[in-house]
mmCIF file of C-alpha atoms in Angstrom:
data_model
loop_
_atom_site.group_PDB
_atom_site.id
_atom_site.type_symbol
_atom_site.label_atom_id
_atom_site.label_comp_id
_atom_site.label_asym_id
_atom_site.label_seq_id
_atom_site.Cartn_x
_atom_site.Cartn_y
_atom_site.Cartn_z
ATOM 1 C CA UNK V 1 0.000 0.000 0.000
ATOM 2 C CA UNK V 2 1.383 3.803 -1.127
ATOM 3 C CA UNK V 3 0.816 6.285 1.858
ATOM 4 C CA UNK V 4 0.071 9.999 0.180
ATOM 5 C CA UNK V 5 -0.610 13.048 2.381
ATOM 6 C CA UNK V 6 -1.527 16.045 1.727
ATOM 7 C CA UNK V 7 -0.493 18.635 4.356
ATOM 8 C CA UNK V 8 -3.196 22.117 4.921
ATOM 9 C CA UNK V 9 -2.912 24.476 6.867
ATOM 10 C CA UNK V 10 -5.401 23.226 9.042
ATOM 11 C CA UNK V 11 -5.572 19.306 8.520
ATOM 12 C CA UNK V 12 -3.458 16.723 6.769
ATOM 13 C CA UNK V 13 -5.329 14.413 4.393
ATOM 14 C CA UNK V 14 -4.118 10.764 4.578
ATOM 15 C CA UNK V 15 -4.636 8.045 1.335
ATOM 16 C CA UNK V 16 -4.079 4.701 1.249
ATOM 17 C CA UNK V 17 -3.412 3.343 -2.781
ATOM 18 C CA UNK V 18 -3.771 -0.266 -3.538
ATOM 19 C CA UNK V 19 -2.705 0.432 -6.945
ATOM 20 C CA UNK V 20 -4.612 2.449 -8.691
ATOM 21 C CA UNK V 21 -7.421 2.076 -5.706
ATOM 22 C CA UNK V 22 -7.942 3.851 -2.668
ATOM 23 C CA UNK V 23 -8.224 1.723 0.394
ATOM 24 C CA UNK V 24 -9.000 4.716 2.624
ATOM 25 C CA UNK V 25 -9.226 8.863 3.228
ATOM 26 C CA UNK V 26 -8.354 9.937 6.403
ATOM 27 C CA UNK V 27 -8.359 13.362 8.197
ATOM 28 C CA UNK V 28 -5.654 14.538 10.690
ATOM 29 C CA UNK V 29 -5.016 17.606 12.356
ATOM 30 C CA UNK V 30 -1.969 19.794 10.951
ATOM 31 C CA UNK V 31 -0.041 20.543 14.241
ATOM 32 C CA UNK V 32 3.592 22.001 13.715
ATOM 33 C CA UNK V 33 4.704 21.261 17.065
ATOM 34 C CA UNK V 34 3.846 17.666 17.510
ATOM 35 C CA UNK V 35 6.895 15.739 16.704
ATOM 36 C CA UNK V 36 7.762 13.103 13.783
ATOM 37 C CA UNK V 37 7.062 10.047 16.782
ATOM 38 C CA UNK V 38 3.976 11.439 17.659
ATOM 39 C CA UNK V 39 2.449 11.479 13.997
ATOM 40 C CA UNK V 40 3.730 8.100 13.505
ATOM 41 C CA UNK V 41 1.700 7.209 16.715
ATOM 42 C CA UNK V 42 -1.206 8.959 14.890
ATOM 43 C CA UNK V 43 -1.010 7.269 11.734
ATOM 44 C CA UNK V 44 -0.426 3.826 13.579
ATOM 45 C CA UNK V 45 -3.651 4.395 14.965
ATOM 46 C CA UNK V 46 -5.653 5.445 11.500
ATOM 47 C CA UNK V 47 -4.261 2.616 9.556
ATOM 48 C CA UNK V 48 -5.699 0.442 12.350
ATOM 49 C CA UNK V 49 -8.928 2.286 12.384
ATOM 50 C CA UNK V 50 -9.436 1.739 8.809
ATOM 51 C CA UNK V 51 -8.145 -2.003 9.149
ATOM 52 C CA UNK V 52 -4.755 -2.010 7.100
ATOM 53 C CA UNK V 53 -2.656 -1.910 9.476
ATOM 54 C CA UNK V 54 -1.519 -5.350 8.293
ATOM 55 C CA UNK V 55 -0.494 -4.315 4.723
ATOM 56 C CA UNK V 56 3.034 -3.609 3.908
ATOM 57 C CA UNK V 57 3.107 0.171 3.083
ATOM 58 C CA UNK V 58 5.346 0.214 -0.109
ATOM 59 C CA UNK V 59 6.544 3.812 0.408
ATOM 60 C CA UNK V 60 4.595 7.572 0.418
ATOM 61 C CA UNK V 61 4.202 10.779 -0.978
ATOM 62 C CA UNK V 62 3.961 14.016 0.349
ATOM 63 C CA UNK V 63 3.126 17.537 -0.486
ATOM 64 C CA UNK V 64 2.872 20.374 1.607
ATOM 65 C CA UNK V 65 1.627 23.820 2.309
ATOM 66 C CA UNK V 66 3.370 24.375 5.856
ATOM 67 C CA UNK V 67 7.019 24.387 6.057
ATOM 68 C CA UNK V 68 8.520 21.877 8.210
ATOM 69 C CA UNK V 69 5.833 19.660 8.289
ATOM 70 C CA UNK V 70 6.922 17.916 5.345
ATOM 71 C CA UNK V 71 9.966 16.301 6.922
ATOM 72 C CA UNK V 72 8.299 16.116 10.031
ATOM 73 C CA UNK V 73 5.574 13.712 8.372
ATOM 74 C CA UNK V 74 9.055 11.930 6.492
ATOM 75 C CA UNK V 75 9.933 11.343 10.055
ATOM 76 C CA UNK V 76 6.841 9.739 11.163
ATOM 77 C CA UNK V 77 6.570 7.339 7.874
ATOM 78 C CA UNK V 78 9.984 6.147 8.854
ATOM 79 C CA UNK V 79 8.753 4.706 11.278
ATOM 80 C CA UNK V 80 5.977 2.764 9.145
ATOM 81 C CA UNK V 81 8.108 1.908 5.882
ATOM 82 C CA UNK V 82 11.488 1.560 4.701
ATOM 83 C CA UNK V 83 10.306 2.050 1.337
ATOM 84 C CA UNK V 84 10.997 5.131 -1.219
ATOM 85 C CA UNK V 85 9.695 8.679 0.416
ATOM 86 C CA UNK V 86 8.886 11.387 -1.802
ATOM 87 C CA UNK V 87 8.542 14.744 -0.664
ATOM 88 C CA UNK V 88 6.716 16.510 -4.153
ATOM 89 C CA UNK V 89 9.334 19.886 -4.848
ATOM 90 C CA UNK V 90 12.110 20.923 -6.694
ATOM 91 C CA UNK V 91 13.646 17.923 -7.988
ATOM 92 C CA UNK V 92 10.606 15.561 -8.458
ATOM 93 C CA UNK V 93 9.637 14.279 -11.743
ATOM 94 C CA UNK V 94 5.971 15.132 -11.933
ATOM 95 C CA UNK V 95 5.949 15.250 -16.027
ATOM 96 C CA UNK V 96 3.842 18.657 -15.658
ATOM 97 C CA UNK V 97 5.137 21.203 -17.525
ATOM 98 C CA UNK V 98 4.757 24.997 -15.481
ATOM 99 C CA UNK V 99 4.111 27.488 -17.592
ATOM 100 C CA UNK V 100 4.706 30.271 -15.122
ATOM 101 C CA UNK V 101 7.209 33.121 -14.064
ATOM 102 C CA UNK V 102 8.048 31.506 -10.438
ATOM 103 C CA UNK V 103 7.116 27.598 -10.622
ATOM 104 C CA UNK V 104 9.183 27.354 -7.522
ATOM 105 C CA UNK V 105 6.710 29.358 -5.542
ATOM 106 C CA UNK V 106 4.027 26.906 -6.170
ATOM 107 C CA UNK V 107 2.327 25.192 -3.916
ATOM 108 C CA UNK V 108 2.734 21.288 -3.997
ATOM 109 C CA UNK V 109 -0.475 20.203 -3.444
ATOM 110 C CA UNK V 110 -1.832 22.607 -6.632
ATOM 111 C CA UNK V 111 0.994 20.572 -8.264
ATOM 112 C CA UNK V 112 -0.304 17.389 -7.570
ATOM 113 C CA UNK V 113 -3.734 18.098 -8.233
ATOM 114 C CA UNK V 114 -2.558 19.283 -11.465
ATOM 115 C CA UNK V 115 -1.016 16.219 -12.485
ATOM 116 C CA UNK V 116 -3.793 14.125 -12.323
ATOM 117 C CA UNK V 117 -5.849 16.440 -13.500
ATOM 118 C CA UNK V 118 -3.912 17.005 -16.749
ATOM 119 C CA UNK V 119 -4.142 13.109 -17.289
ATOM 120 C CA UNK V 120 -7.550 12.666 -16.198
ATOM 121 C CA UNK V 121 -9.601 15.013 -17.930
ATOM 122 C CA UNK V 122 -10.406 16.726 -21.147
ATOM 123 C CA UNK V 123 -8.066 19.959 -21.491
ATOM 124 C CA UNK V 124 -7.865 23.174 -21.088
ATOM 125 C CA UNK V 125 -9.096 22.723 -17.670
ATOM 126 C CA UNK V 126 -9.221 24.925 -14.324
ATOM 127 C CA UNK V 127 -9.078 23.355 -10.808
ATOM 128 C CA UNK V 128 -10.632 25.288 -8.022
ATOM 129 C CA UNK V 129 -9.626 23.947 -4.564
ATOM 130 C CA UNK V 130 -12.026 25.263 -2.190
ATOM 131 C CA UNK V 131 -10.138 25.184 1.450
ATOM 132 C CA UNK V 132 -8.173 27.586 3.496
ATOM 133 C CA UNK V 133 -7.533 29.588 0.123
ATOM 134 C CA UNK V 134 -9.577 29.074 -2.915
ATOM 135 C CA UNK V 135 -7.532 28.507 -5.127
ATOM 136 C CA UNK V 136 -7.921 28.549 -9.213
ATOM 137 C CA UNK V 137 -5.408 26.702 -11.374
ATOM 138 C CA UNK V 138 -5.421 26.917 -15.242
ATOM 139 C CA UNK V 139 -4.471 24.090 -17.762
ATOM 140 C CA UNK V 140 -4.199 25.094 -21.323
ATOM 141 C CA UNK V 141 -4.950 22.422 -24.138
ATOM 142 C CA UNK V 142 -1.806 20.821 -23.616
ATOM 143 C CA UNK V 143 -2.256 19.839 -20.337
ATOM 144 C CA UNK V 144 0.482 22.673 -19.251
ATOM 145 C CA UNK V 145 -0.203 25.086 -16.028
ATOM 146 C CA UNK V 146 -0.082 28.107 -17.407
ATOM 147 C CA UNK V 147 -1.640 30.639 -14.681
ATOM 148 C CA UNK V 148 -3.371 30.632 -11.580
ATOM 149 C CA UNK V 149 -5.749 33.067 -8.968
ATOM 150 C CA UNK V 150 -5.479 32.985 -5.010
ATOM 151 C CA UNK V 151 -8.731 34.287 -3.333
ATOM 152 C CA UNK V 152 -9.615 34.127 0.979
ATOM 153 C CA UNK V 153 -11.613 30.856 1.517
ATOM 154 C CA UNK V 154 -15.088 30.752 2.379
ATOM 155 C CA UNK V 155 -14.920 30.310 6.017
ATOM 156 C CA UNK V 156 -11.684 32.489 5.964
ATOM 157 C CA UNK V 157 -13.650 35.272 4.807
ATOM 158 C CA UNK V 158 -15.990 34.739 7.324
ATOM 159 C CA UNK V 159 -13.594 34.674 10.335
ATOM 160 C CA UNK V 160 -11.808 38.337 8.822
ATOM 161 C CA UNK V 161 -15.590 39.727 9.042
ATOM 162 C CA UNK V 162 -16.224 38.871 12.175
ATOM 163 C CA UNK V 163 -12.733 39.414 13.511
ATOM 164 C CA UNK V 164 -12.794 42.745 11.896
ATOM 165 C CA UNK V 165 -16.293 44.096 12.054
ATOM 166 C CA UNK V 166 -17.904 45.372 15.321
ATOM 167 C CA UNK V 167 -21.476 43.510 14.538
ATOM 168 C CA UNK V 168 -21.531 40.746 12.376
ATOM 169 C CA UNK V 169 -21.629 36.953 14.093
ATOM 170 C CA UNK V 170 -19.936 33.831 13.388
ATOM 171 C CA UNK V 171 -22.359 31.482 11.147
ATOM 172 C CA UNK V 172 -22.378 27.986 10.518
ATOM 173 C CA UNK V 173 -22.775 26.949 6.913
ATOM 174 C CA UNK V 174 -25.360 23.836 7.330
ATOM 175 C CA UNK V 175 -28.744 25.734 6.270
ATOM 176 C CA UNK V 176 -28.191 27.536 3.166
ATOM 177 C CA UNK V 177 -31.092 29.833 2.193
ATOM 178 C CA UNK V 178 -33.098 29.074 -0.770
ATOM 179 C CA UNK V 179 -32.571 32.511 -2.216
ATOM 180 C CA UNK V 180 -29.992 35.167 -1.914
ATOM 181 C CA UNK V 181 -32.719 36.905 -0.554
ATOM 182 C CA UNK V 182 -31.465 36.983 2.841
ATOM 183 C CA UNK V 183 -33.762 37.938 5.693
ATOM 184 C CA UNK V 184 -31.033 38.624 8.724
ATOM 185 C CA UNK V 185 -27.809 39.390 9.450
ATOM 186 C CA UNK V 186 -26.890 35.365 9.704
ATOM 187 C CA UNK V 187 -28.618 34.355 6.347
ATOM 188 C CA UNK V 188 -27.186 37.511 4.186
ATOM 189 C CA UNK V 189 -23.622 36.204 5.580
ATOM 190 C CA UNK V 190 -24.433 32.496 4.555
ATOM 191 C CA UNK V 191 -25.703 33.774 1.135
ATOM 192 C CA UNK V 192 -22.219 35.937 0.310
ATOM 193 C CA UNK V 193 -20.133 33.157 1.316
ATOM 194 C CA UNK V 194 -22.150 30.365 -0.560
ATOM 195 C CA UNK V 195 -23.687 32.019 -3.370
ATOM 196 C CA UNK V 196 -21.145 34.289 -3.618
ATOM 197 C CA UNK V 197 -17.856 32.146 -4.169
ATOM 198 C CA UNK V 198 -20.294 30.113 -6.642
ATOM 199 C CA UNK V 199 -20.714 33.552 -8.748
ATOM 200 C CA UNK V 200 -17.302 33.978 -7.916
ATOM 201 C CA UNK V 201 -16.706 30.170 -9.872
ATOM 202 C CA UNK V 202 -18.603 31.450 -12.665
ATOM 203 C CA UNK V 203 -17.398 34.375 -13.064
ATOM 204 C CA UNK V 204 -13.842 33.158 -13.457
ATOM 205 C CA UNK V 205 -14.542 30.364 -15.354
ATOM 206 C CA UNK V 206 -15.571 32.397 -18.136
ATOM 207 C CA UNK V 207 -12.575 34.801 -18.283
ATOM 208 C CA UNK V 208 -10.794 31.558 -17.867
ATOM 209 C CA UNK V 209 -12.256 30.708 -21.371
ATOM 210 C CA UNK V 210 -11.581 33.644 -22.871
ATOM 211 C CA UNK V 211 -7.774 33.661 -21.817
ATOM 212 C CA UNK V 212 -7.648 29.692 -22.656
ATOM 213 C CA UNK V 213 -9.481 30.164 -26.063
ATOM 214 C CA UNK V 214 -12.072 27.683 -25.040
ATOM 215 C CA UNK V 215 -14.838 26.347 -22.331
ATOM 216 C CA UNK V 216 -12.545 24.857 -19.996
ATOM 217 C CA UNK V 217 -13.337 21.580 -17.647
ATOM 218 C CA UNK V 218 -13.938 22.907 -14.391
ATOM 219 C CA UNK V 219 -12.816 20.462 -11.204
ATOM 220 C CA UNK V 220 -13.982 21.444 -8.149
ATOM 221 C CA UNK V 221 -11.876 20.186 -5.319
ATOM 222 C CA UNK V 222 -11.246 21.305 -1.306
ATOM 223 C CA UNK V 223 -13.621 20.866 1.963
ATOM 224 C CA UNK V 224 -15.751 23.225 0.820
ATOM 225 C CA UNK V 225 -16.215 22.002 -2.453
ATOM 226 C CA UNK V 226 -19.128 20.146 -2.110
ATOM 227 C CA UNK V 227 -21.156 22.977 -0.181
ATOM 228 C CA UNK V 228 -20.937 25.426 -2.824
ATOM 229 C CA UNK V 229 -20.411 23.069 -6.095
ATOM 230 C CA UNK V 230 -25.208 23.334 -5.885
ATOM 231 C CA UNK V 231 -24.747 26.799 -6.204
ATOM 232 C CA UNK V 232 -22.935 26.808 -9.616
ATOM 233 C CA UNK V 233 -23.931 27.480 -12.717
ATOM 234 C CA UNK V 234 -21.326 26.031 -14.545
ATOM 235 C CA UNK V 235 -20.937 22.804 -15.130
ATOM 236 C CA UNK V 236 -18.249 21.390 -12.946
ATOM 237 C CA UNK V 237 -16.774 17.602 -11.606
ATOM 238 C CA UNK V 238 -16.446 17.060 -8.029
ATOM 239 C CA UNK V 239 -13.192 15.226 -7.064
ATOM 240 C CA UNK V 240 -12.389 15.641 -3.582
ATOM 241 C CA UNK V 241 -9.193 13.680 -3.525
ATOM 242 C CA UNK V 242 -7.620 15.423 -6.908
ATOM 243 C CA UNK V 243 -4.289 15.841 -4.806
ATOM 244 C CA UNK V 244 -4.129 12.438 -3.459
ATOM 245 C CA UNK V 245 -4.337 10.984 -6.790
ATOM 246 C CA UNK V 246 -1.760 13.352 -7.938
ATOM 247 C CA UNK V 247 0.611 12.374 -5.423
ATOM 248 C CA UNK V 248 0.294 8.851 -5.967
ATOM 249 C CA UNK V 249 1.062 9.477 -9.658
ATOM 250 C CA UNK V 250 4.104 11.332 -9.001
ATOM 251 C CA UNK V 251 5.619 8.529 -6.639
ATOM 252 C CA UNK V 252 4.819 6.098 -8.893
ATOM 253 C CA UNK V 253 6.988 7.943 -12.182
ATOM 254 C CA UNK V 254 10.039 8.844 -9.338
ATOM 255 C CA UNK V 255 9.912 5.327 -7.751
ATOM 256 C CA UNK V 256 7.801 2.647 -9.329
ATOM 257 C CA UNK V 257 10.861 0.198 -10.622
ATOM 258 C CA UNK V 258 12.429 0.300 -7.267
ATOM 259 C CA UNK V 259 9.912 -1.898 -5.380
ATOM 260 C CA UNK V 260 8.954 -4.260 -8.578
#
């Protein structure tokens, strides 16, 4: 079994790959000070929860958003495998070509997503990863990454308001009005963050298309994918572990022949 995880800012999301299967998807918390024997504690305990704990774990990738946490996730593996572990960066053959001024700066998990992605379905294509950031990631008709747009998340933008505003509440995003025509203070927040990242998804989907020179596929992606995803217009795929699958595509072109 290949181990990927893909490190937030706020959780880690853990794969297992049989192949070209996934045996399980996992959710741990991202905590920079917990140590490398502590997470291997932690992932002791989920492969047992999800009852693989008995199969040989082959090797793992890993892509990040926090520094440090890669290697101290490496760490914790090492405690799990001796096989290859792949830390997605500079270096790593991912077979994506970056179309971009700074391809250093980034982030691995929009890389990985990318790759499978590219492979997967029909191009030009934009991702949007709805978590901490949303994030929108362009793919021109040759599968390249040629440009990308970083906008606050949904709940982020909800914390800055109320952080930052002298009236307006938290809200929980579990009743979403019918209508954006909101009827109190809680209900016109819900509607901008729901409705309005889906306008927001529409909205740059179509300049998208203009700059690509077609309709592009649109893959939504991210924990809050799914909540807005009813709420837009455009047609759009739903693939909530796009990075995952990315990740266990990269490991397998760096270090497939060494465990045959």
């Amino acid at each position: 079994m290949l181990i990927a995880l893909d490190i937030g800012n706020n959780h880690i999301t853990v794969g297992g790959f049989d192949g070209d299967d996934i045996r399980f998807v996992a959710a741990i918390a991202t905590a920079p000070k917990q140590t490398g024997e502590e997470y291997a504690c932690i992932l002791k305990n989920v492969l047992a929860l999800y009852q693989v704990d008995d199969q040989p774990i082959i090797g793992a990738s890993i892509c990040s958003v926090v520094p440090g946490m890669a290697h101290t996730m490496e760490r914790a593996l090492r405690f799990l495998t001796r096989g290859p572990i792949l830390i997605v960066g500079t270096g790593a053959k991912t077979g994506l070509n970056l179309k971009i001024a700074e391809p250093r700066t980034l982030g691995t998990d929009r890389v990985a997503a990318a790759v499978h992605a590219s492979r997967t379905y029909p191009m030009p294509c934009v991702i949007v990863d709805l978590g901490t950031a949303t994030t929108c990631t362009a793919l021109d008709k040759t599968g390249a990454l040629v440009g990308s747009a970083i906008i606050p998340g949904v709940k982020l933008s909800l914390i800055a308001l109320n952080e930052h505003t002298a009236q307006l509440p938290t809200v929980e995003l579990t009743d979403v009005p019918s209508n954006v025509l909101g009827k109190n203070t809680a209900e016109a927040l819900c509607i901008g963050a729901i409705y309005g990242t889906a306008a927001m998804i529409d909205g740059m989907v179509q300049r998208y298309a203009q700059a690509l020179g077609a309709m592009p596929t649109v893959v939504l992606t991210g924990g809050m994918a799914q909540a807005v995803r009813p709420y837009v217009h455009t047609t759009t795929i739903h693939e909530p572990v796009l990075a995952l699958r990315g990740l266990a595509e990269i490991w397998k072109r760096n270090h497939s022949r060494e465990v045959k």
